[in-house]
mmCIF file of C-alpha atoms and ligand atoms in Angstrom:
data_model
loop_
_atom_site.group_PDB
_atom_site.id
_atom_site.type_symbol
_atom_site.label_atom_id
_atom_site.label_comp_id
_atom_site.label_asym_id
_atom_site.label_seq_id
_atom_site.Cartn_x
_atom_site.Cartn_y
_atom_site.Cartn_z
ATOM 1 C CA MET A 1127 -32.061 2.973 14.185
ATOM 2 C CA ASN A 1128 -30.123 0.659 11.373
ATOM 3 C CA GLU A 1129 -27.066 -1.157 12.429
ATOM 4 C CA TYR A 1130 -23.967 0.845 12.272
ATOM 5 C CA ILE A 1131 -21.568 0.328 8.835
ATOM 6 C CA GLY A 1132 -18.188 1.264 9.838
ATOM 7 C CA PHE A 1133 -15.866 2.190 7.011
ATOM 8 C CA ASN A 1134 -13.936 -0.887 7.435
ATOM 9 C CA ARG A 1135 -14.393 -4.477 9.014
ATOM 10 C CA PRO A 1136 -11.568 -7.078 9.063
ATOM 11 C CA TYR A 1137 -12.595 -10.224 7.294
ATOM 12 C CA LEU A 1138 -11.788 -13.789 8.670
ATOM 13 C CA THR A 1139 -11.736 -16.736 6.262
ATOM 14 C CA GLY A 1140 -12.497 -19.155 9.086
ATOM 15 C CA LYS A 1141 -8.797 -20.923 8.729
ATOM 16 C CA GLU A 1142 -6.899 -18.287 11.125
ATOM 17 C CA TYR A 1143 -7.502 -20.061 14.398
ATOM 18 C CA GLY A 1144 -6.444 -23.457 13.160
ATOM 19 C CA TYR A 1145 -3.177 -22.274 11.577
ATOM 20 C CA ILE A 1146 -2.474 -20.143 14.598
ATOM 21 C CA GLU A 1147 -3.042 -23.076 16.734
ATOM 22 C CA ASN A 1148 -0.431 -25.282 14.183
ATOM 23 C CA ALA A 1149 1.977 -22.420 14.718
ATOM 24 C CA VAL A 1150 1.861 -22.410 18.476
ATOM 25 C CA GLU A 1151 2.004 -26.494 18.721
ATOM 26 C CA SER A 1152 4.929 -26.292 16.525
ATOM 27 C CA LEU A 1153 7.014 -24.416 19.092
ATOM 28 C CA HIS A 1154 8.472 -22.247 16.547
ATOM 29 C CA LEU A 1155 6.940 -19.325 17.886
ATOM 30 C CA SER A 1156 9.740 -16.525 16.530
ATOM 31 C CA GLY A 1157 9.915 -15.496 12.940
ATOM 32 C CA ASN A 1158 11.159 -17.142 9.668
ATOM 33 C CA GLY A 1159 9.685 -20.560 10.497
ATOM 34 C CA SER A 1160 7.441 -22.711 7.944
ATOM 35 C CA PHE A 1161 4.534 -20.296 7.679
ATOM 36 C CA THR A 1162 6.796 -17.218 6.891
ATOM 37 C CA LYS A 1163 8.508 -19.488 4.011
ATOM 38 C CA LYS A 1164 5.004 -20.621 2.883
ATOM 39 C CA CYS A 1165 3.852 -17.172 2.589
ATOM 40 C CA GLN A 1166 6.927 -15.834 0.940
ATOM 41 C CA THR A 1167 7.193 -18.576 -1.522
ATOM 42 C CA TYR A 1168 3.300 -18.105 -2.511
ATOM 43 C CA PHE A 1169 4.168 -14.486 -3.475
ATOM 44 C CA GLU A 1170 7.258 -15.640 -5.181
ATOM 45 C CA GLU A 1171 5.663 -17.989 -7.327
ATOM 46 C CA ARG A 1172 2.290 -16.460 -8.142
ATOM 47 C CA TYR A 1173 3.554 -12.694 -8.814
ATOM 48 C CA GLY A 1174 7.127 -13.662 -10.072
ATOM 49 C CA PHE A 1175 8.992 -11.619 -7.141
ATOM 50 C CA SER A 1176 12.798 -12.677 -7.200
ATOM 51 C CA ARG A 1177 12.969 -12.403 -3.026
ATOM 52 C CA CYS A 1178 10.129 -11.806 -0.507
ATOM 53 C CA LEU A 1179 10.680 -11.089 3.106
ATOM 54 C CA LEU A 1180 7.602 -10.763 5.548
ATOM 55 C CA THR A 1181 7.866 -8.019 7.811
ATOM 56 C CA SER A 1182 6.119 -6.621 10.916
ATOM 57 C CA SER A 1183 4.232 -3.873 8.662
ATOM 58 C CA CYS A 1184 4.759 -1.901 5.334
ATOM 59 C CA THR A 1185 6.332 0.567 7.454
ATOM 60 C CA ASP A 1186 9.187 -1.662 8.509
ATOM 61 C CA ALA A 1187 9.409 -2.910 4.923
ATOM 62 C CA LEU A 1188 10.121 0.885 3.716
ATOM 63 C CA GLU A 1189 12.458 1.349 6.693
ATOM 64 C CA MET A 1190 14.293 -1.791 5.052
ATOM 65 C CA ALA A 1191 14.195 -0.105 1.771
ATOM 66 C CA ALA A 1192 15.868 2.979 2.694
ATOM 67 C CA ILE A 1193 18.498 1.299 4.663
ATOM 68 C CA LEU A 1194 19.145 -1.068 1.489
ATOM 69 C CA CYS A 1195 19.516 2.184 -0.865
ATOM 70 C CA ASN A 1196 21.924 3.763 1.474
ATOM 71 C CA VAL A 1197 20.074 6.722 1.802
ATOM 72 C CA GLY A 1198 21.665 9.313 4.429
ATOM 73 C CA PRO A 1199 21.769 13.088 5.287
ATOM 74 C CA GLY A 1200 22.300 14.963 2.135
ATOM 75 C CA ASP A 1201 20.309 12.429 -0.223
ATOM 76 C CA GLU A 1202 16.751 13.405 -1.640
ATOM 77 C CA VAL A 1203 14.043 11.274 -1.819
ATOM 78 C CA ILE A 1204 11.148 11.770 -4.234
ATOM 79 C CA MET A 1205 7.362 10.818 -3.368
ATOM 80 C CA PRO A 1206 3.904 11.997 -3.752
ATOM 81 C CA SER A 1207 2.673 14.313 -0.868
ATOM 82 C CA TYR A 1208 -0.730 12.508 -1.093
ATOM 83 C CA THR A 1209 0.591 9.279 0.996
ATOM 84 C CA PHE A 1210 0.822 7.991 4.095
ATOM 85 C CA VAL A 1211 3.393 9.568 6.741
ATOM 86 C CA SER A 1212 5.349 5.950 6.448
ATOM 87 C CA THR A 1213 6.238 6.317 3.263
ATOM 88 C CA ALA A 1214 8.318 9.803 4.237
ATOM 89 C CA ASN A 1215 9.402 8.499 7.643
ATOM 90 C CA ALA A 1216 11.334 5.889 6.581
ATOM 91 C CA PHE A 1217 13.716 7.813 4.777
ATOM 92 C CA VAL A 1218 13.503 10.916 7.181
ATOM 93 C CA LEU A 1219 14.789 8.157 9.817
ATOM 94 C CA ARG A 1220 17.979 7.906 7.573
ATOM 95 C CA GLY A 1221 18.355 11.642 7.476
ATOM 96 C CA ALA A 1222 17.007 12.389 3.984
ATOM 97 C CA LYS A 1223 15.215 15.281 2.754
ATOM 98 C CA ILE A 1224 11.956 14.697 1.463
ATOM 99 C CA VAL A 1225 10.750 16.183 -2.021
ATOM 100 C CA PHE A 1226 7.092 15.945 -2.452
ATOM 101 C CA CYS A 1227 5.612 15.766 -6.096
ATOM 102 C CA ASP A 1228 2.154 16.828 -7.093
ATOM 103 C CA SER A 1229 -0.640 14.149 -7.790
ATOM 104 C CA ARG A 1230 -2.160 13.604 -11.007
ATOM 105 C CA THR A 1231 -5.340 15.435 -12.070
ATOM 106 C CA ASP A 1232 -7.033 12.146 -12.822
ATOM 107 C CA HIS A 1233 -5.862 10.248 -10.001
ATOM 108 C CA PRO A 1234 -4.244 10.853 -6.565
ATOM 109 C CA GLY A 1235 -1.006 8.888 -7.682
ATOM 110 C CA MET A 1236 2.092 10.971 -8.509
ATOM 111 C CA ASP A 1237 2.129 13.127 -11.733
ATOM 112 C CA GLU A 1238 4.885 11.306 -13.523
ATOM 113 C CA ASP A 1239 5.276 14.330 -16.008
ATOM 114 C CA GLN A 1240 6.319 16.541 -13.030
ATOM 115 C CA LEU A 1241 9.035 13.939 -11.725
ATOM 116 C CA GLU A 1242 12.035 15.082 -13.867
ATOM 117 C CA ALA A 1243 11.915 18.589 -12.945
ATOM 118 C CA LEU A 1244 12.435 17.428 -9.196
ATOM 119 C CA ILE A 1245 15.383 15.255 -9.578
ATOM 120 C CA THR A 1246 18.602 16.738 -8.559
ATOM 121 C CA PRO A 1247 22.166 15.379 -8.277
ATOM 122 C CA CYS A 1248 21.325 14.481 -4.574
ATOM 123 C CA THR A 1249 18.310 12.517 -5.801
ATOM 124 C CA LYS A 1250 18.744 8.866 -4.322
ATOM 125 C CA VAL A 1251 15.241 7.348 -4.476
ATOM 126 C CA ILE A 1252 11.876 7.796 -6.086
ATOM 127 C CA VAL A 1253 8.955 6.200 -4.482
ATOM 128 C CA PRO A 1254 5.976 5.687 -6.382
ATOM 129 C CA VAL A 1255 2.631 5.070 -4.400
ATOM 130 C CA HIS A 1256 0.228 2.962 -6.200
ATOM 131 C CA TYR A 1257 -2.816 4.671 -4.382
ATOM 132 C CA ALA A 1258 -6.097 2.672 -4.458
ATOM 133 C CA GLY A 1259 -4.014 -0.115 -5.875
ATOM 134 C CA VAL A 1260 -3.867 1.722 -9.099
ATOM 135 C CA ALA A 1261 -0.534 1.624 -11.019
ATOM 136 C CA CYS A 1262 1.729 4.519 -11.543
ATOM 137 C CA ASP A 1263 3.156 4.940 -14.985
ATOM 138 C CA MET A 1264 6.268 2.631 -14.457
ATOM 139 C CA ASP A 1265 7.501 2.650 -17.813
ATOM 140 C CA LYS A 1266 8.124 6.435 -17.333
ATOM 141 C CA ILE A 1267 9.464 6.387 -13.746
ATOM 142 C CA MET A 1268 11.693 3.391 -14.321
ATOM 143 C CA ALA A 1269 13.314 5.241 -17.469
ATOM 144 C CA LEU A 1270 13.788 8.374 -15.545
ATOM 145 C CA ALA A 1271 15.183 6.224 -12.599
ATOM 146 C CA GLU A 1272 17.793 4.795 -15.269
ATOM 147 C CA LYS A 1273 18.545 8.021 -16.773
ATOM 148 C CA HIS A 1274 19.520 9.679 -13.353
ATOM 149 C CA GLY A 1275 20.934 6.792 -11.550
ATOM 150 C CA VAL A 1276 18.342 6.457 -8.804
ATOM 151 C CA PHE A 1277 16.624 3.571 -7.286
ATOM 152 C CA VAL A 1278 12.846 2.998 -7.239
ATOM 153 C CA VAL A 1279 11.067 1.647 -4.133
ATOM 154 C CA GLU A 1280 7.308 0.934 -4.727
ATOM 155 C CA ASP A 1281 5.094 1.664 -1.933
ATOM 156 C CA ALA A 1282 2.727 -1.096 -2.634
ATOM 157 C CA ALA A 1283 0.945 -1.087 0.390
ATOM 158 C CA GLN A 1284 -2.627 -0.984 -1.082
ATOM 159 C CA ALA A 1285 -1.546 -2.902 -4.307
ATOM 160 C CA ILE A 1286 -1.732 -6.286 -3.863
ATOM 161 C CA ASP A 1287 -2.956 -8.440 -7.119
ATOM 162 C CA SER A 1288 -2.802 -5.477 -9.025
ATOM 163 C CA PHE A 1289 -1.028 -5.013 -12.436
ATOM 164 C CA TYR A 1290 0.496 -2.570 -14.985
ATOM 165 C CA THR A 1291 0.551 -2.919 -18.637
ATOM 166 C CA ASP A 1292 3.758 -1.882 -19.821
ATOM 167 C CA GLY A 1293 4.637 -0.404 -23.187
ATOM 168 C CA ARG A 1294 5.040 -3.596 -24.698
ATOM 169 C CA GLY A 1295 1.592 -4.898 -23.667
ATOM 170 C CA VAL A 1296 2.947 -7.016 -21.063
ATOM 171 C CA GLN A 1297 1.008 -7.250 -17.710
ATOM 172 C CA ARG A 1298 3.428 -6.922 -14.652
ATOM 173 C CA PRO A 1299 2.227 -7.148 -11.214
ATOM 174 C CA LEU A 1300 2.886 -4.139 -9.163
ATOM 175 C CA GLY A 1301 5.632 -4.748 -6.615
ATOM 176 C CA SER A 1302 7.631 -6.537 -9.431
ATOM 177 C CA ILE A 1303 8.922 -3.453 -11.348
ATOM 178 C CA GLY A 1304 10.796 -1.350 -8.904
ATOM 179 C CA HIS A 1305 14.255 -2.362 -7.560
ATOM 180 C CA LEU A 1306 12.357 -2.721 -4.109
ATOM 181 C CA ALA A 1307 8.842 -2.727 -2.955
ATOM 182 C CA ALA A 1308 6.821 -2.685 0.257
ATOM 183 C CA PHE A 1309 3.266 -4.186 0.795
ATOM 184 C CA SER A 1310 0.915 -3.970 3.689
ATOM 185 C CA PHE A 1311 -1.199 -6.642 5.572
ATOM 186 C CA HIS A 1312 -2.606 -4.065 8.137
ATOM 187 C CA GLU A 1313 -6.033 -4.808 9.013
ATOM 188 C CA THR A 1314 -7.329 -2.105 6.689
ATOM 189 C CA LYS A 1315 -5.773 -3.776 3.476
ATOM 190 C CA ASN A 1316 -7.307 -6.266 1.386
ATOM 191 C CA ILE A 1317 -5.175 -9.256 2.585
ATOM 192 C CA ILE A 1318 -4.571 -9.012 6.473
ATOM 193 C CA SER A 1319 -2.624 -10.231 9.551
ATOM 194 C CA GLY A 1320 -3.513 -7.330 12.020
ATOM 195 C CA GLU A 1321 -0.135 -5.611 11.613
ATOM 196 C CA GLY A 1322 1.902 -7.107 8.868
ATOM 197 C CA GLY A 1323 3.878 -6.289 5.493
ATOM 198 C CA MET A 1324 6.462 -7.605 3.214
ATOM 199 C CA LEU A 1325 9.484 -6.390 1.317
ATOM 200 C CA VAL A 1326 9.848 -7.521 -2.211
ATOM 201 C CA ILE A 1327 13.747 -7.696 -3.645
ATOM 202 C CA ASN A 1328 13.794 -7.373 -7.351
ATOM 203 C CA HIS A 1329 17.245 -6.229 -7.734
ATOM 204 C CA PRO A 1330 19.394 -9.443 -7.054
ATOM 205 C CA GLU A 1331 22.159 -7.454 -5.515
ATOM 206 C CA PHE A 1332 20.164 -6.392 -2.607
ATOM 207 C CA GLU A 1333 19.204 -9.938 -1.554
ATOM 208 C CA LYS A 1334 21.912 -11.078 0.648
ATOM 209 C CA ARG A 1335 22.174 -7.875 2.374
ATOM 210 C CA ALA A 1336 18.324 -7.542 2.850
ATOM 211 C CA GLU A 1337 18.083 -10.886 4.804
ATOM 212 C CA VAL A 1338 20.840 -9.729 7.266
ATOM 213 C CA ILE A 1339 18.970 -6.187 7.933
ATOM 214 C CA TRP A 1340 15.769 -8.312 8.459
ATOM 215 C CA GLU A 1341 17.544 -10.592 10.951
ATOM 216 C CA LYS A 1342 19.150 -7.797 13.170
ATOM 217 C CA GLY A 1343 22.159 -7.124 11.157
ATOM 218 C CA THR A 1344 23.285 -11.025 11.474
ATOM 219 C CA ASN A 1345 23.844 -13.561 9.190
ATOM 220 C CA ARG A 1346 21.423 -15.910 11.182
ATOM 221 C CA SER A 1347 19.592 -16.964 7.964
ATOM 222 C CA ALA A 1348 22.650 -18.048 6.229
ATOM 223 C CA PHE A 1349 23.662 -19.966 9.395
ATOM 224 C CA PHE A 1350 20.391 -22.102 9.743
ATOM 225 C CA ARG A 1351 20.756 -22.996 5.932
ATOM 226 C CA GLY A 1352 24.047 -24.109 7.127
ATOM 227 C CA GLU A 1353 26.097 -21.991 4.705
ATOM 228 C CA VAL A 1354 28.191 -20.632 7.804
ATOM 229 C CA ASP A 1355 29.345 -22.303 10.714
ATOM 230 C CA LYS A 1356 28.497 -19.355 13.125
ATOM 231 C CA TYR A 1357 26.670 -16.281 12.785
ATOM 232 C CA GLY A 1358 27.518 -12.617 13.825
ATOM 233 C CA TRP A 1359 27.095 -8.897 13.521
ATOM 234 C CA MET A 1360 27.609 -8.377 9.782
ATOM 235 C CA ASP A 1361 25.599 -4.848 9.097
ATOM 236 C CA MET A 1362 23.219 -2.584 10.583
ATOM 237 C CA GLY A 1363 19.878 -4.023 11.172
ATOM 238 C CA SER A 1364 16.652 -4.492 13.294
ATOM 239 C CA SER A 1365 13.997 -6.764 14.316
ATOM 240 C CA PHE A 1366 11.868 -6.625 10.984
ATOM 241 C CA LEU A 1367 10.428 -10.018 10.933
ATOM 242 C CA PRO A 1368 6.926 -11.097 12.276
ATOM 243 C CA SER A 1369 6.236 -14.027 14.396
ATOM 244 C CA GLU A 1370 5.001 -17.411 13.126
ATOM 245 C CA MET A 1371 1.702 -16.740 14.482
ATOM 246 C CA VAL A 1372 1.161 -13.668 12.653
ATOM 247 C CA ALA A 1373 2.679 -15.439 9.517
ATOM 248 C CA ALA A 1374 -0.020 -18.288 10.190
ATOM 249 C CA PHE A 1375 -2.865 -15.930 10.312
ATOM 250 C CA LEU A 1376 -1.846 -14.417 6.800
ATOM 251 C CA TRP A 1377 -1.539 -17.905 5.462
ATOM 252 C CA ALA A 1378 -5.215 -18.270 6.026
ATOM 253 C CA GLN A 1379 -5.674 -15.285 4.057
ATOM 254 C CA LEU A 1380 -3.708 -16.250 1.356
ATOM 255 C CA GLU A 1381 -5.464 -19.294 0.767
ATOM 256 C CA SER A 1382 -8.496 -17.325 0.031
ATOM 257 C CA LEU A 1383 -6.830 -14.345 -1.977
ATOM 258 C CA ASP A 1384 -8.886 -15.192 -5.023
ATOM 259 C CA ASP A 1385 -12.265 -15.420 -3.230
ATOM 260 C CA ILE A 1386 -11.690 -12.104 -1.453
ATOM 261 C CA GLN A 1387 -10.661 -10.251 -4.307
ATOM 262 C CA SER A 1388 -13.581 -11.386 -6.449
ATOM 263 C CA ARG A 1389 -16.067 -10.285 -3.595
ATOM 264 C CA ARG A 1390 -14.170 -6.980 -3.298
ATOM 265 C CA LYS A 1391 -14.448 -6.580 -7.202
ATOM 266 C CA ALA A 1392 -18.167 -7.245 -6.950
ATOM 267 C CA ILE A 1393 -18.472 -4.538 -4.398
ATOM 268 C CA TRP A 1394 -16.471 -2.121 -6.255
ATOM 269 C CA THR A 1395 -18.536 -2.849 -9.619
ATOM 270 C CA ALA A 1396 -21.822 -2.439 -7.685
ATOM 271 C CA TYR A 1397 -20.816 1.071 -6.222
ATOM 272 C CA TYR A 1398 -19.828 2.270 -9.549
ATOM 273 C CA ASP A 1399 -22.690 1.102 -11.414
ATOM 274 C CA ALA A 1400 -25.224 2.406 -8.905
ATOM 275 C CA LEU A 1401 -23.391 5.970 -8.697
ATOM 276 C CA SER A 1402 -23.198 6.042 -12.266
ATOM 277 C CA LEU A 1403 -26.852 6.740 -12.576
ATOM 278 C CA HIS A 1404 -26.733 9.204 -9.286
ATOM 279 C CA PRO A 1405 -27.826 12.670 -10.512
ATOM 280 C CA VAL A 1406 -24.619 14.402 -8.481
ATOM 281 C CA LEU A 1407 -22.399 11.620 -7.736
ATOM 282 C CA LYS A 1408 -22.130 10.486 -11.328
ATOM 283 C CA ASN A 1409 -19.738 13.488 -11.882
ATOM 284 C CA TYR A 1410 -17.252 12.404 -9.295
ATOM 285 C CA LEU A 1411 -16.598 8.898 -9.747
ATOM 286 C CA PRO A 1412 -12.783 7.360 -9.648
ATOM 287 C CA GLN A 1413 -10.856 7.685 -12.951
ATOM 288 C CA ARG A 1414 -7.954 5.555 -13.666
ATOM 289 C CA PRO A 1415 -5.154 5.705 -16.456
ATOM 290 C CA GLU A 1416 -5.559 2.999 -19.160
ATOM 291 C CA TRP A 1417 -2.594 0.964 -17.876
ATOM 292 C CA THR A 1418 -3.544 -0.212 -14.809
ATOM 293 C CA THR A 1419 -5.904 -3.003 -13.548
ATOM 294 C CA ASN A 1420 -8.418 -2.236 -10.394
ATOM 295 C CA ASN A 1421 -7.841 -4.544 -7.445
ATOM 296 C CA ALA A 1422 -10.682 -3.269 -5.620
ATOM 297 C CA HIS A 1423 -8.809 -1.985 -2.575
ATOM 298 C CA MET A 1424 -11.060 1.025 -1.994
ATOM 299 C CA PHE A 1425 -13.964 3.056 -3.864
ATOM 300 C CA TYR A 1426 -13.687 6.779 -3.380
ATOM 301 C CA LEU A 1427 -15.308 9.851 -4.895
ATOM 302 C CA VAL A 1428 -13.588 13.344 -5.440
ATOM 303 C CA LEU A 1429 -16.213 15.885 -4.694
ATOM 304 C CA SER A 1430 -16.300 19.589 -5.892
ATOM 305 C CA SER A 1431 -15.464 20.917 -2.277
ATOM 306 C CA LEU A 1432 -14.304 20.411 1.217
ATOM 307 C CA GLU A 1433 -18.229 21.821 2.146
ATOM 308 C CA GLN A 1434 -19.725 19.390 0.172
ATOM 309 C CA ARG A 1435 -17.503 16.355 1.204
ATOM 310 C CA SER A 1436 -18.527 17.512 4.869
ATOM 311 C CA ASP A 1437 -22.044 17.478 4.034
ATOM 312 C CA LEU A 1438 -21.994 13.949 2.562
ATOM 313 C CA ILE A 1439 -20.257 12.606 5.418
ATOM 314 C CA ALA A 1440 -22.332 14.272 7.615
ATOM 315 C CA PHE A 1441 -25.487 13.111 5.724
ATOM 316 C CA LEU A 1442 -24.377 9.402 5.819
ATOM 317 C CA LYS A 1443 -23.619 9.597 9.403
ATOM 318 C CA THR A 1444 -27.215 10.313 10.129
ATOM 319 C CA LYS A 1445 -27.869 6.917 8.352
ATOM 320 C CA ASN A 1446 -25.428 5.510 10.800
ATOM 321 C CA ILE A 1447 -22.775 5.115 7.950
ATOM 322 C CA GLN A 1448 -19.378 5.974 8.427
ATOM 323 C CA ALA A 1449 -17.555 7.259 5.059
ATOM 324 C CA VAL A 1450 -14.213 9.146 5.929
ATOM 325 C CA PHE A 1451 -11.636 11.070 4.024
ATOM 326 C CA HIS A 1452 -7.818 10.284 3.587
ATOM 327 C CA TYR A 1453 -4.297 11.721 3.717
ATOM 328 C CA GLN A 1454 -3.855 15.299 4.685
ATOM 329 C CA SER A 1455 -1.021 16.809 2.215
ATOM 330 C CA LEU A 1456 2.363 15.847 3.911
ATOM 331 C CA HIS A 1457 3.928 18.868 2.278
ATOM 332 C CA ALA A 1458 1.858 21.109 4.323
ATOM 333 C CA SER A 1459 2.278 19.133 7.655
ATOM 334 C CA PRO A 1460 3.498 20.732 10.938
ATOM 335 C CA PHE A 1461 6.414 18.384 10.885
ATOM 336 C CA HIS A 1462 7.599 18.946 6.997
ATOM 337 C CA LEU A 1463 7.103 22.923 7.614
ATOM 338 C CA GLN A 1464 9.458 22.771 10.347
ATOM 339 C CA ARG A 1465 12.032 21.590 8.050
ATOM 340 C CA GLU A 1466 11.491 22.761 4.719
ATOM 341 C CA GLU A 1467 10.015 25.772 2.655
ATOM 342 C CA PRO A 1468 6.408 25.786 1.662
ATOM 343 C CA VAL A 1469 5.247 24.627 -1.515
ATOM 344 C CA SER A 1470 2.218 24.495 -3.251
ATOM 345 C CA LEU A 1471 0.754 21.199 -4.933
ATOM 346 C CA PRO A 1472 -2.518 22.120 -5.875
ATOM 347 C CA ASN A 1473 -3.637 18.572 -7.011
ATOM 348 C CA CYS A 1474 -2.720 17.025 -3.843
ATOM 349 C CA GLU A 1475 -4.618 19.607 -1.877
ATOM 350 C CA ARG A 1476 -7.742 18.969 -3.698
ATOM 351 C CA TYR A 1477 -7.420 15.188 -2.966
ATOM 352 C CA SER A 1478 -6.987 16.173 0.645
ATOM 353 C CA ASP A 1479 -10.194 18.338 0.726
ATOM 354 C CA CYS A 1480 -12.364 16.580 -1.433
ATOM 355 C CA LEU A 1481 -11.598 12.846 -1.515
ATOM 356 C CA VAL A 1482 -13.954 10.588 0.403
ATOM 357 C CA ARG A 1483 -13.933 6.731 0.917
ATOM 358 C CA LEU A 1484 -17.166 4.715 1.289
ATOM 359 C CA PRO A 1485 -17.384 1.575 3.635
ATOM 360 C CA PHE A 1486 -15.794 -1.325 1.744
ATOM 361 C CA PHE A 1487 -15.359 -4.558 3.261
ATOM 362 C CA TYR A 1488 -16.195 -8.372 2.506
ATOM 363 C CA THR A 1489 -19.148 -8.823 4.758
ATOM 364 C CA MET A 1490 -20.810 -5.565 4.153
ATOM 365 C CA ASP A 1491 -24.704 -4.612 3.429
ATOM 366 C CA GLN A 1492 -23.646 -2.611 0.394
ATOM 367 C CA GLY A 1493 -27.553 -2.094 -0.536
ATOM 368 C CA ARG A 1494 -28.042 0.355 2.370
ATOM 369 C CA VAL A 1495 -25.133 2.417 1.722
ATOM 370 C CA ILE A 1496 -26.256 2.584 -1.968
ATOM 371 C CA GLU A 1497 -29.916 3.597 -0.724
ATOM 372 C CA ALA A 1498 -28.368 6.205 1.533
ATOM 373 C CA LEU A 1499 -26.330 7.640 -0.994
ATOM 374 C CA ASN A 1500 -29.203 7.823 -3.440
ATOM 375 C CA GLN A 1501 -31.101 9.957 -0.695
ATOM 376 C CA TRP A 1502 -28.351 12.368 -0.732
ATOM 377 C CA LYS A 1503 -29.285 15.483 -3.140
ATOM 378 C CA GLY A 1504 -25.442 17.201 -2.982
HETATM 379 C C1 PLP B 2515 -1.082 1.438 4.993
HETATM 380 C C2 PLP B 2515 -0.351 2.043 4.076
HETATM 381 C C3 PLP B 2515 1.216 1.995 4.639
HETATM 382 C C4 PLP B 2515 1.512 1.544 5.879
HETATM 383 O O1 PLP B 2515 1.311 0.271 6.292
HETATM 384 P P1 PLP B 2515 1.587 -0.350 7.565
HETATM 385 O O2 PLP B 2515 1.556 -2.060 7.194
HETATM 386 O O3 PLP B 2515 0.628 -0.076 8.441
HETATM 387 O O4 PLP B 2515 2.940 -0.198 8.103
HETATM 388 C C5 PLP B 2515 2.093 2.715 3.896
HETATM 389 N N1 PLP B 2515 1.657 3.212 2.711
HETATM 390 C C6 PLP B 2515 0.530 3.375 2.140
HETATM 391 C C7 PLP B 2515 0.441 3.972 0.995
HETATM 392 C C8 PLP B 2515 -0.398 2.592 2.801
HETATM 393 O O5 PLP B 2515 -1.640 2.536 2.289
#
């Protein structure tokens, strides 16, 4: 039997252990030390983000965003139903009502044209999710947000190093456009630290408060910069910052960002080129709007039915290859249905039933996966 090819295998650049050792030897083990600052500065300089704060997860960054936007009971937050539970939980924890938007027909991202009809006087935040690193139409979303006076929090968990070309032809990094943005460095993402994430603050008025919420509701960061002579309890907050060992791991990955991205793009292109010649699968290739780049976060196909998808997954399993489906629609989840009336979001339901993701990681033997796919007759 051929060696097992799983859906994901974390990639190590080789520098991780050395930097973790440095962090340990420095005896600054808690957060907000030199590796944390190096990573934050890297993102600020490379992508022009106004301010970055590393967090223990993207989930944490989303929870910080919900606190910063002062989301509370009676507020509504609009997001796609085709997303990870953390996008919704962050706002549910603050007592908000979640209003789900359907996906686009050509892509799982939210259908920007259905957005305005969902906005009410209670809407506080819109959360576009850049699924597979594919940009939502941020011009349209930001214009609606401005018109209705709501915040935009980009769920950029999968969107590192991806860009949106705006109406004036300017390429803008995802995560730099909304008032706030959240990234993930979970081991399934392009750049990893085990668990890990980052909050990006683009709206300067949020900067000071973000740092306080990050440090358990205290002005400890300002104290260590010498700006105040003692630190105290200033606001609500939690322990959202990662330890220096985690930041050291992340730093090793960031040093190889260009290499990791070029390898992932080569894998993506090889899948696309090979499957463009496949008699069945050529009909189910991913599509993306013209305004987005491709950061090669994943390679998915949208098949014609649940049965066909199950057949492909089962076939690949006989070849010792793991392909996986993705989100179950949140609007149809047991938790949401306990709280809200049922709605029908047909595009989202189609992605829940028909989308399948192929194995995708730096060190993979892609030839074997393509060979297996070529043996599948659909
Ligand atoms: C991975 C992911 C998250 C959660 O990231 P964590 O770092 O695991 O908390 C949130 N939203 C989306 C769209 C994701 O893909």
